[in-house]
Amino acid sequence: MIGMDEKLSFFKNGVRLDGRRPDELRPIKIEVGVLARADGSCYMEMGDNKVIAAVYGPREVHPRHLQEATRAIVRYRYNMASFSVEERKRPGPDRRSNEVSKVSREALEPVILTSYFPKSVVDVFVEVLQADAGTRTAGINAASVALADAGIPMKSLISSCAAGKVDGEIVLDPMKIEDNLGEADVPIAMTPNGDITLLQMDGRLTPEEFRKALTMAKAGCEQIYEIQRKVLVDRYSSMDEPESCDEVEGLSEEEI
Ligand code: UDP
């Protein structure tokens, strides 16, 4: 606990409280296809954030009046488990989760080829199991992988992370204490080409600091993209079609 007159220093010998350099992401872990009942799913850890994304669809829209004649609609529900935060969160949607759901949907929608599936819906559910700042970005990363896992046609993946300002320094991927006590937080999402699909800002930055934060967050997204891509390639290359019936024990050639 820090006393009122004590000032917490966010850096020690140039490194952050968790040992990271200012431009370093937290450790990332991604697992694909973790839910049997979803069409696509992904479990993701970004530092101490733990999120799970489930994708269903394209499927019939209920209620029907939401149907669009020429394209699929995309729904995104971000939900924070009541046990995911230090102080128990009241279950159910609130202003914050509605906002996060909206911006996350808007971050992913531009790459989804919705015109392939008129009158249908792609449902994305993101459950935050453990939160440590950056849950919207972790959710978007997991959802992007889960959409790919569901076989939803997309122009590209979307990668997301934030940059922030603490002790006057721009840092990548702020953790909870940096987010809470820091001076600014800039979450972004982007395509591998660098097209931004989410840009938010909490706090204040000078134009120069903002440019630095954006450059840093974009570099973070590039690293995350490589991890997302590798996880998907590894999963699907290990599920290659067998080349001959000899590779599938117990099945006749007609059954393969
Ligand atoms: N948080 C919390 N209780 C809440 C909402 C948020 O403790 O009801 C914490 C949680 O750790 C979250 C962080 O505050 O990750 C930052 O929240 P913010 O709204 O900035 O979204 P995020 O950074 O998670 O996308």
mmCIF file of C-alpha atoms and ligand atoms in Angstrom:
data_model
loop_
_atom_site.group_PDB
_atom_site.id
_atom_site.type_symbol
_atom_site.label_atom_id
_atom_site.label_comp_id
_atom_site.label_asym_id
_atom_site.label_seq_id
_atom_site.Cartn_x
_atom_site.Cartn_y
_atom_site.Cartn_z
ATOM 1 C CA MET A 1 0.000 0.000 0.000
ATOM 2 C CA ILE A 2 1.402 3.381 -0.940
ATOM 3 C CA GLY A 3 0.942 6.246 1.512
ATOM 4 C CA MET A 4 -0.655 9.541 0.437
ATOM 5 C CA ASP A 5 2.651 11.447 0.460
ATOM 6 C CA GLU A 6 4.701 8.605 -1.052
ATOM 7 C CA LYS A 7 5.094 8.663 -4.827
ATOM 8 C CA LEU A 8 5.353 5.336 -6.583
ATOM 9 C CA SER A 9 8.204 5.170 -9.066
ATOM 10 C CA PHE A 10 7.262 3.222 -12.171
ATOM 11 C CA PHE A 11 10.863 2.694 -13.292
ATOM 12 C CA LYS A 12 13.945 1.241 -11.651
ATOM 13 C CA ASN A 13 17.170 1.436 -13.669
ATOM 14 C CA GLY A 14 15.129 2.016 -16.817
ATOM 15 C CA VAL A 15 12.910 -1.041 -16.402
ATOM 16 C CA ARG A 16 9.298 -1.203 -15.301
ATOM 17 C CA LEU A 17 7.888 -2.680 -12.084
ATOM 18 C CA ASP A 18 7.434 -6.061 -13.780
ATOM 19 C CA GLY A 19 10.894 -5.976 -15.332
ATOM 20 C CA ARG A 20 9.830 -4.911 -18.836
ATOM 21 C CA ARG A 21 11.503 -2.302 -20.999
ATOM 22 C CA PRO A 22 9.219 0.638 -21.912
ATOM 23 C CA ASP A 23 8.601 -0.830 -25.393
ATOM 24 C CA GLU A 24 8.043 -4.427 -24.300
ATOM 25 C CA LEU A 25 4.767 -6.381 -24.408
ATOM 26 C CA ARG A 26 3.669 -8.614 -21.580
ATOM 27 C CA PRO A 27 4.119 -12.363 -22.208
ATOM 28 C CA ILE A 28 1.454 -13.746 -24.546
ATOM 29 C CA LYS A 29 -0.059 -17.211 -24.622
ATOM 30 C CA ILE A 30 -2.671 -18.298 -27.176
ATOM 31 C CA GLU A 31 -4.577 -21.560 -27.533
ATOM 32 C CA VAL A 32 -6.950 -22.191 -30.443
ATOM 33 C CA GLY A 33 -10.022 -24.418 -30.525
ATOM 34 C CA VAL A 34 -10.528 -24.735 -26.789
ATOM 35 C CA LEU A 35 -14.346 -25.005 -26.804
ATOM 36 C CA ALA A 36 -16.056 -28.021 -28.359
ATOM 37 C CA ARG A 37 -19.453 -26.360 -28.893
ATOM 38 C CA ALA A 38 -18.270 -23.147 -30.509
ATOM 39 C CA ASP A 39 -17.534 -22.925 -34.241
ATOM 40 C CA GLY A 40 -14.282 -21.207 -33.347
ATOM 41 C CA SER A 41 -12.610 -20.397 -30.058
ATOM 42 C CA CYS A 42 -9.463 -19.058 -28.487
ATOM 43 C CA TYR A 43 -8.009 -18.741 -25.006
ATOM 44 C CA MET A 44 -5.542 -15.928 -24.567
ATOM 45 C CA GLU A 45 -3.274 -14.591 -21.853
ATOM 46 C CA MET A 46 -1.672 -11.165 -22.164
ATOM 47 C CA GLY A 47 0.307 -10.813 -18.973
ATOM 48 C CA ASP A 48 -2.181 -11.365 -16.152
ATOM 49 C CA ASN A 49 -5.204 -10.912 -18.419
ATOM 50 C CA LYS A 50 -6.981 -14.184 -19.160
ATOM 51 C CA VAL A 51 -9.763 -14.141 -21.731
ATOM 52 C CA ILE A 52 -11.694 -16.640 -23.761
ATOM 53 C CA ALA A 53 -13.406 -15.940 -27.092
ATOM 54 C CA ALA A 54 -16.125 -18.062 -28.679
ATOM 55 C CA VAL A 55 -17.505 -17.562 -32.187
ATOM 56 C CA TYR A 56 -20.802 -18.958 -33.461
ATOM 57 C CA GLY A 57 -21.953 -18.648 -37.033
ATOM 58 C CA PRO A 58 -22.643 -17.620 -39.638
ATOM 59 C CA ARG A 59 -26.076 -18.661 -38.399
ATOM 60 C CA GLU A 60 -29.707 -17.569 -38.563
ATOM 61 C CA VAL A 61 -30.459 -14.204 -36.937
ATOM 62 C CA HIS A 62 -32.744 -14.056 -33.930
ATOM 63 C CA PRO A 63 -34.644 -11.815 -33.519
ATOM 64 C CA ARG A 64 -35.470 -11.809 -37.219
ATOM 65 C CA HIS A 65 -35.936 -8.040 -37.530
ATOM 66 C CA LEU A 66 -32.172 -7.616 -37.107
ATOM 67 C CA GLN A 67 -31.559 -9.458 -40.389
ATOM 68 C CA GLU A 68 -29.785 -7.554 -43.170
ATOM 69 C CA ALA A 69 -30.739 -8.552 -46.724
ATOM 70 C CA THR A 70 -27.267 -8.131 -48.226
ATOM 71 C CA ARG A 71 -24.847 -9.049 -45.469
ATOM 72 C CA ALA A 72 -24.284 -10.838 -42.198
ATOM 73 C CA ILE A 73 -24.488 -8.790 -39.031
ATOM 74 C CA VAL A 74 -21.751 -9.107 -36.418
ATOM 75 C CA ARG A 75 -22.578 -9.160 -32.713
ATOM 76 C CA TYR A 76 -19.903 -8.917 -30.030
ATOM 77 C CA ARG A 77 -20.506 -9.393 -26.334
ATOM 78 C CA TYR A 78 -17.692 -8.549 -23.952
ATOM 79 C CA ASN A 79 -18.330 -9.747 -20.425
ATOM 80 C CA MET A 80 -16.212 -9.476 -17.340
ATOM 81 C CA ALA A 81 -16.642 -12.337 -14.857
ATOM 82 C CA SER A 82 -17.482 -11.042 -11.387
ATOM 83 C CA PHE A 83 -14.352 -12.811 -10.059
ATOM 84 C CA SER A 84 -12.050 -11.364 -12.729
ATOM 85 C CA VAL A 85 -11.260 -8.151 -10.855
ATOM 86 C CA GLU A 86 -10.007 -7.223 -7.400
ATOM 87 C CA GLU A 87 -13.300 -5.773 -6.222
ATOM 88 C CA ARG A 88 -16.150 -8.121 -7.207
ATOM 89 C CA LYS A 89 -17.865 -6.876 -10.350
ATOM 90 C CA ARG A 90 -21.637 -6.904 -10.381
ATOM 91 C CA PRO A 91 -22.627 -9.544 -12.962
ATOM 92 C CA GLY A 92 -24.287 -8.496 -16.194
ATOM 93 C CA PRO A 93 -23.868 -5.747 -18.759
ATOM 94 C CA ASP A 94 -23.119 -2.165 -17.766
ATOM 95 C CA ARG A 95 -22.104 1.059 -19.506
ATOM 96 C CA ARG A 96 -18.456 0.022 -19.709
ATOM 97 C CA SER A 97 -19.072 -3.464 -21.114
ATOM 98 C CA ASN A 98 -21.535 -2.048 -23.684
ATOM 99 C CA GLU A 99 -18.899 0.431 -24.793
ATOM 100 C CA VAL A 100 -16.155 -2.207 -24.974
ATOM 101 C CA SER A 101 -18.478 -4.535 -26.923
ATOM 102 C CA LYS A 102 -19.298 -1.776 -29.417
ATOM 103 C CA VAL A 103 -15.729 -0.642 -30.088
ATOM 104 C CA SER A 104 -14.480 -4.237 -30.264
ATOM 105 C CA ARG A 105 -17.144 -5.147 -32.817
ATOM 106 C CA GLU A 106 -16.198 -2.082 -34.837
ATOM 107 C CA ALA A 107 -12.530 -3.113 -34.615
ATOM 108 C CA LEU A 108 -13.242 -6.506 -36.206
ATOM 109 C CA GLU A 109 -16.154 -5.838 -38.570
ATOM 110 C CA PRO A 110 -14.098 -4.121 -41.326
ATOM 111 C CA VAL A 111 -12.138 -7.329 -42.047
ATOM 112 C CA ILE A 112 -15.076 -9.764 -41.933
ATOM 113 C CA LEU A 113 -16.500 -10.524 -45.403
ATOM 114 C CA THR A 114 -20.082 -10.089 -44.262
ATOM 115 C CA SER A 115 -21.482 -9.863 -47.816
ATOM 116 C CA TYR A 116 -20.818 -13.623 -48.225
ATOM 117 C CA PHE A 117 -23.545 -14.431 -45.715
ATOM 118 C CA PRO A 118 -26.698 -12.340 -46.226
ATOM 119 C CA LYS A 119 -29.438 -12.567 -43.589
ATOM 120 C CA SER A 120 -27.158 -14.263 -41.077
ATOM 121 C CA VAL A 121 -25.215 -13.377 -37.947
ATOM 122 C CA VAL A 122 -21.728 -13.960 -36.647
ATOM 123 C CA ASP A 123 -21.799 -13.965 -32.846
ATOM 124 C CA VAL A 124 -18.635 -13.271 -30.892
ATOM 125 C CA PHE A 125 -18.549 -13.775 -27.133
ATOM 126 C CA VAL A 126 -15.608 -12.656 -25.039
ATOM 127 C CA GLU A 127 -15.398 -13.650 -21.393
ATOM 128 C CA VAL A 128 -12.789 -12.020 -19.196
ATOM 129 C CA LEU A 129 -11.694 -14.516 -16.554
ATOM 130 C CA GLN A 130 -8.906 -12.415 -15.062
ATOM 131 C CA ALA A 131 -8.353 -8.701 -15.671
ATOM 132 C CA ASP A 132 -5.189 -6.679 -15.386
ATOM 133 C CA ALA A 133 -5.737 -3.747 -17.788
ATOM 134 C CA GLY A 134 -5.920 -4.231 -21.526
ATOM 135 C CA THR A 135 -8.829 -6.657 -21.478
ATOM 136 C CA ARG A 136 -10.464 -5.070 -24.531
ATOM 137 C CA THR A 137 -7.255 -5.518 -26.521
ATOM 138 C CA ALA A 138 -6.798 -9.109 -25.294
ATOM 139 C CA GLY A 139 -10.450 -9.782 -26.170
ATOM 140 C CA ILE A 140 -10.056 -8.417 -29.707
ATOM 141 C CA ASN A 141 -6.899 -10.498 -30.269
ATOM 142 C CA ALA A 142 -8.615 -13.651 -29.024
ATOM 143 C CA ALA A 143 -11.783 -12.911 -31.021
ATOM 144 C CA SER A 144 -9.777 -12.403 -34.202
ATOM 145 C CA VAL A 145 -8.130 -15.823 -33.795
ATOM 146 C CA ALA A 146 -11.471 -17.427 -32.878
ATOM 147 C CA LEU A 147 -13.078 -15.965 -36.041
ATOM 148 C CA ALA A 148 -10.298 -17.493 -38.122
ATOM 149 C CA ASP A 149 -10.724 -20.783 -36.242
ATOM 150 C CA ALA A 150 -14.445 -20.702 -37.079
ATOM 151 C CA GLY A 151 -13.542 -20.394 -40.764
ATOM 152 C CA ILE A 152 -15.219 -17.003 -41.105
ATOM 153 C CA PRO A 153 -13.870 -15.421 -44.320
ATOM 154 C CA MET A 154 -11.777 -12.390 -43.399
ATOM 155 C CA LYS A 155 -9.515 -10.004 -45.278
ATOM 156 C CA SER A 156 -6.937 -10.383 -42.503
ATOM 157 C CA LEU A 157 -6.503 -10.886 -38.784
ATOM 158 C CA ILE A 158 -6.795 -7.958 -36.370
ATOM 159 C CA SER A 159 -4.201 -7.358 -33.673
ATOM 160 C CA SER A 160 -4.630 -5.071 -30.712
ATOM 161 C CA CYS A 161 -2.654 -3.544 -27.854
ATOM 162 C CA ALA A 162 -2.313 -0.267 -25.981
ATOM 163 C CA ALA A 163 0.399 2.238 -25.247
ATOM 164 C CA GLY A 164 0.273 4.451 -22.181
ATOM 165 C CA LYS A 165 2.115 7.183 -20.327
ATOM 166 C CA VAL A 166 3.585 6.698 -16.874
ATOM 167 C CA ASP A 167 6.005 9.002 -15.052
ATOM 168 C CA GLY A 168 6.114 11.097 -18.225
ATOM 169 C CA GLU A 169 7.319 8.124 -20.318
ATOM 170 C CA ILE A 170 5.464 6.362 -23.125
ATOM 171 C CA VAL A 171 5.192 2.631 -22.436
ATOM 172 C CA LEU A 172 3.781 -0.324 -24.358
ATOM 173 C CA ASP A 173 0.957 -2.521 -23.074
ATOM 174 C CA PRO A 174 0.349 -0.947 -19.630
ATOM 175 C CA MET A 175 -0.464 -3.349 -16.807
ATOM 176 C CA LYS A 176 -3.063 -2.562 -14.138
ATOM 177 C CA ILE A 177 -0.967 -0.362 -11.826
ATOM 178 C CA GLU A 178 0.398 1.625 -14.782
ATOM 179 C CA ASP A 179 -3.103 1.986 -16.217
ATOM 180 C CA ASN A 180 -4.620 3.062 -12.889
ATOM 181 C CA LEU A 181 -1.932 5.510 -11.809
ATOM 182 C CA GLY A 182 -0.593 6.481 -15.227
ATOM 183 C CA GLU A 183 -1.330 9.624 -17.195
ATOM 184 C CA ALA A 184 -2.744 8.175 -20.423
ATOM 185 C CA ASP A 185 -3.858 4.971 -22.137
ATOM 186 C CA VAL A 186 -4.203 4.549 -25.929
ATOM 187 C CA PRO A 187 -5.632 1.189 -27.027
ATOM 188 C CA ILE A 188 -5.523 0.482 -30.757
ATOM 189 C CA ALA A 189 -6.372 -2.362 -33.132
ATOM 190 C CA MET A 190 -5.038 -2.747 -36.635
ATOM 191 C CA THR A 191 -4.704 -4.965 -39.681
ATOM 192 C CA PRO A 192 -1.294 -6.401 -40.634
ATOM 193 C CA ASN A 193 -1.102 -3.574 -43.215
ATOM 194 C CA GLY A 194 -1.294 -0.993 -40.461
ATOM 195 C CA ASP A 195 -4.910 0.106 -41.051
ATOM 196 C CA ILE A 196 -6.304 1.229 -37.707
ATOM 197 C CA THR A 197 -9.727 -0.155 -36.748
ATOM 198 C CA LEU A 198 -9.771 0.972 -33.106
ATOM 199 C CA LEU A 199 -8.267 4.072 -31.568
ATOM 200 C CA GLN A 200 -9.217 5.310 -28.126
ATOM 201 C CA MET A 201 -7.526 7.560 -25.644
ATOM 202 C CA ASP A 202 -7.890 8.054 -21.923
ATOM 203 C CA GLY A 203 -5.973 10.912 -20.313
ATOM 204 C CA ARG A 204 -3.826 13.554 -21.969
ATOM 205 C CA LEU A 205 -0.867 13.442 -24.345
ATOM 206 C CA THR A 206 0.931 16.106 -26.349
ATOM 207 C CA PRO A 207 0.781 15.577 -30.152
ATOM 208 C CA GLU A 208 4.368 14.352 -30.051
ATOM 209 C CA GLU A 209 3.656 11.909 -27.209
ATOM 210 C CA PHE A 210 0.563 10.716 -29.054
ATOM 211 C CA ARG A 211 2.603 9.990 -32.191
ATOM 212 C CA LYS A 212 5.140 8.085 -30.110
ATOM 213 C CA ALA A 213 2.381 6.092 -28.376
ATOM 214 C CA LEU A 214 0.786 5.250 -31.719
ATOM 215 C CA THR A 215 4.091 4.116 -33.229
ATOM 216 C CA MET A 216 4.799 1.976 -30.164
ATOM 217 C CA ALA A 217 1.320 0.426 -30.118
ATOM 218 C CA LYS A 218 1.576 -0.333 -33.856
ATOM 219 C CA ALA A 219 4.896 -2.103 -33.291
ATOM 220 C CA GLY A 220 3.207 -4.076 -30.488
ATOM 221 C CA CYS A 221 0.364 -5.089 -32.835
ATOM 222 C CA GLU A 222 2.909 -6.303 -35.388
ATOM 223 C CA GLN A 223 4.453 -8.607 -32.773
ATOM 224 C CA ILE A 224 1.038 -9.869 -31.687
ATOM 225 C CA TYR A 225 0.072 -10.549 -35.321
ATOM 226 C CA GLU A 226 3.110 -12.817 -35.740
ATOM 227 C CA ILE A 227 2.070 -14.817 -32.660
ATOM 228 C CA GLN A 228 -1.583 -15.069 -33.781
ATOM 229 C CA ARG A 229 -0.507 -16.163 -37.245
ATOM 230 C CA LYS A 230 1.939 -18.759 -35.938
ATOM 231 C CA VAL A 231 -0.629 -20.277 -33.579
ATOM 232 C CA LEU A 232 -3.134 -20.661 -36.427
ATOM 233 C CA VAL A 233 -0.561 -22.025 -38.887
ATOM 234 C CA ASP A 234 0.664 -24.540 -36.284
ATOM 235 C CA ARG A 235 -2.852 -25.681 -35.509
ATOM 236 C CA TYR A 236 -4.005 -26.088 -39.065
ATOM 237 C CA SER A 237 -0.801 -27.500 -40.498
ATOM 238 C CA SER A 238 -0.941 -30.248 -37.877
ATOM 239 C CA MET A 239 -4.481 -31.027 -39.081
ATOM 240 C CA ASP A 240 -3.448 -31.533 -42.744
ATOM 241 C CA GLU A 241 -5.423 -33.936 -44.896
ATOM 242 C CA PRO A 242 -3.798 -37.371 -44.935
ATOM 243 C CA GLU A 243 -1.891 -38.011 -48.165
ATOM 244 C CA SER A 244 -2.763 -41.674 -48.451
ATOM 245 C CA CYS A 245 -5.164 -44.057 -46.754
ATOM 246 C CA ASP A 246 -2.178 -45.741 -45.059
ATOM 247 C CA GLU A 247 -1.975 -42.710 -42.770
ATOM 248 C CA VAL A 248 -5.428 -43.300 -41.308
ATOM 249 C CA GLU A 249 -5.488 -46.488 -39.351
ATOM 250 C CA GLY A 250 -8.647 -48.524 -39.394
ATOM 251 C CA LEU A 251 -10.372 -46.714 -42.293
ATOM 252 C CA SER A 252 -10.883 -48.064 -45.792
ATOM 253 C CA GLU A 253 -10.030 -45.855 -48.774
ATOM 254 C CA GLU A 254 -13.756 -45.157 -49.417
ATOM 255 C CA GLU A 255 -14.273 -43.913 -45.875
ATOM 256 C CA ILE A 256 -11.499 -41.350 -46.078
HETATM 257 N N1 UDP B 1 -11.413 -2.902 -13.809
HETATM 258 C C1 UDP B 1 -11.904 -3.295 -12.581
HETATM 259 N N2 UDP B 1 -13.261 -3.308 -12.409
HETATM 260 C C2 UDP B 1 -14.140 -2.949 -13.389
HETATM 261 C C3 UDP B 1 -13.623 -2.544 -14.614
HETATM 262 C C4 UDP B 1 -12.256 -2.537 -14.801
HETATM 263 O O1 UDP B 1 -11.139 -3.646 -11.687
HETATM 264 O O2 UDP B 1 -15.370 -2.984 -13.162
HETATM 265 C C5 UDP B 1 -9.949 -2.946 -14.015
HETATM 266 C C6 UDP B 1 -9.551 -4.175 -14.824
HETATM 267 O O3 UDP B 1 -8.339 -4.706 -14.335
HETATM 268 C C7 UDP B 1 -9.358 -3.600 -16.198
HETATM 269 C C8 UDP B 1 -8.744 -2.262 -15.856
HETATM 270 O O4 UDP B 1 -9.494 -1.822 -14.731
HETATM 271 O O5 UDP B 1 -8.534 -4.429 -17.014
HETATM 272 C C9 UDP B 1 -8.777 -1.233 -16.949
HETATM 273 O O6 UDP B 1 -10.071 -1.057 -17.409
HETATM 274 P P1 UDP B 1 -10.401 -0.286 -18.747
HETATM 275 O O7 UDP B 1 -11.806 0.191 -18.674
HETATM 276 O O8 UDP B 1 -9.327 0.697 -19.058
HETATM 277 O O9 UDP B 1 -10.385 -1.435 -19.854
HETATM 278 P P2 UDP B 1 -9.237 -2.425 -20.334
HETATM 279 O O10 UDP B 1 -7.915 -1.714 -20.135
HETATM 280 O O11 UDP B 1 -9.334 -3.669 -19.483
HETATM 281 O O12 UDP B 1 -9.544 -2.672 -21.753
#
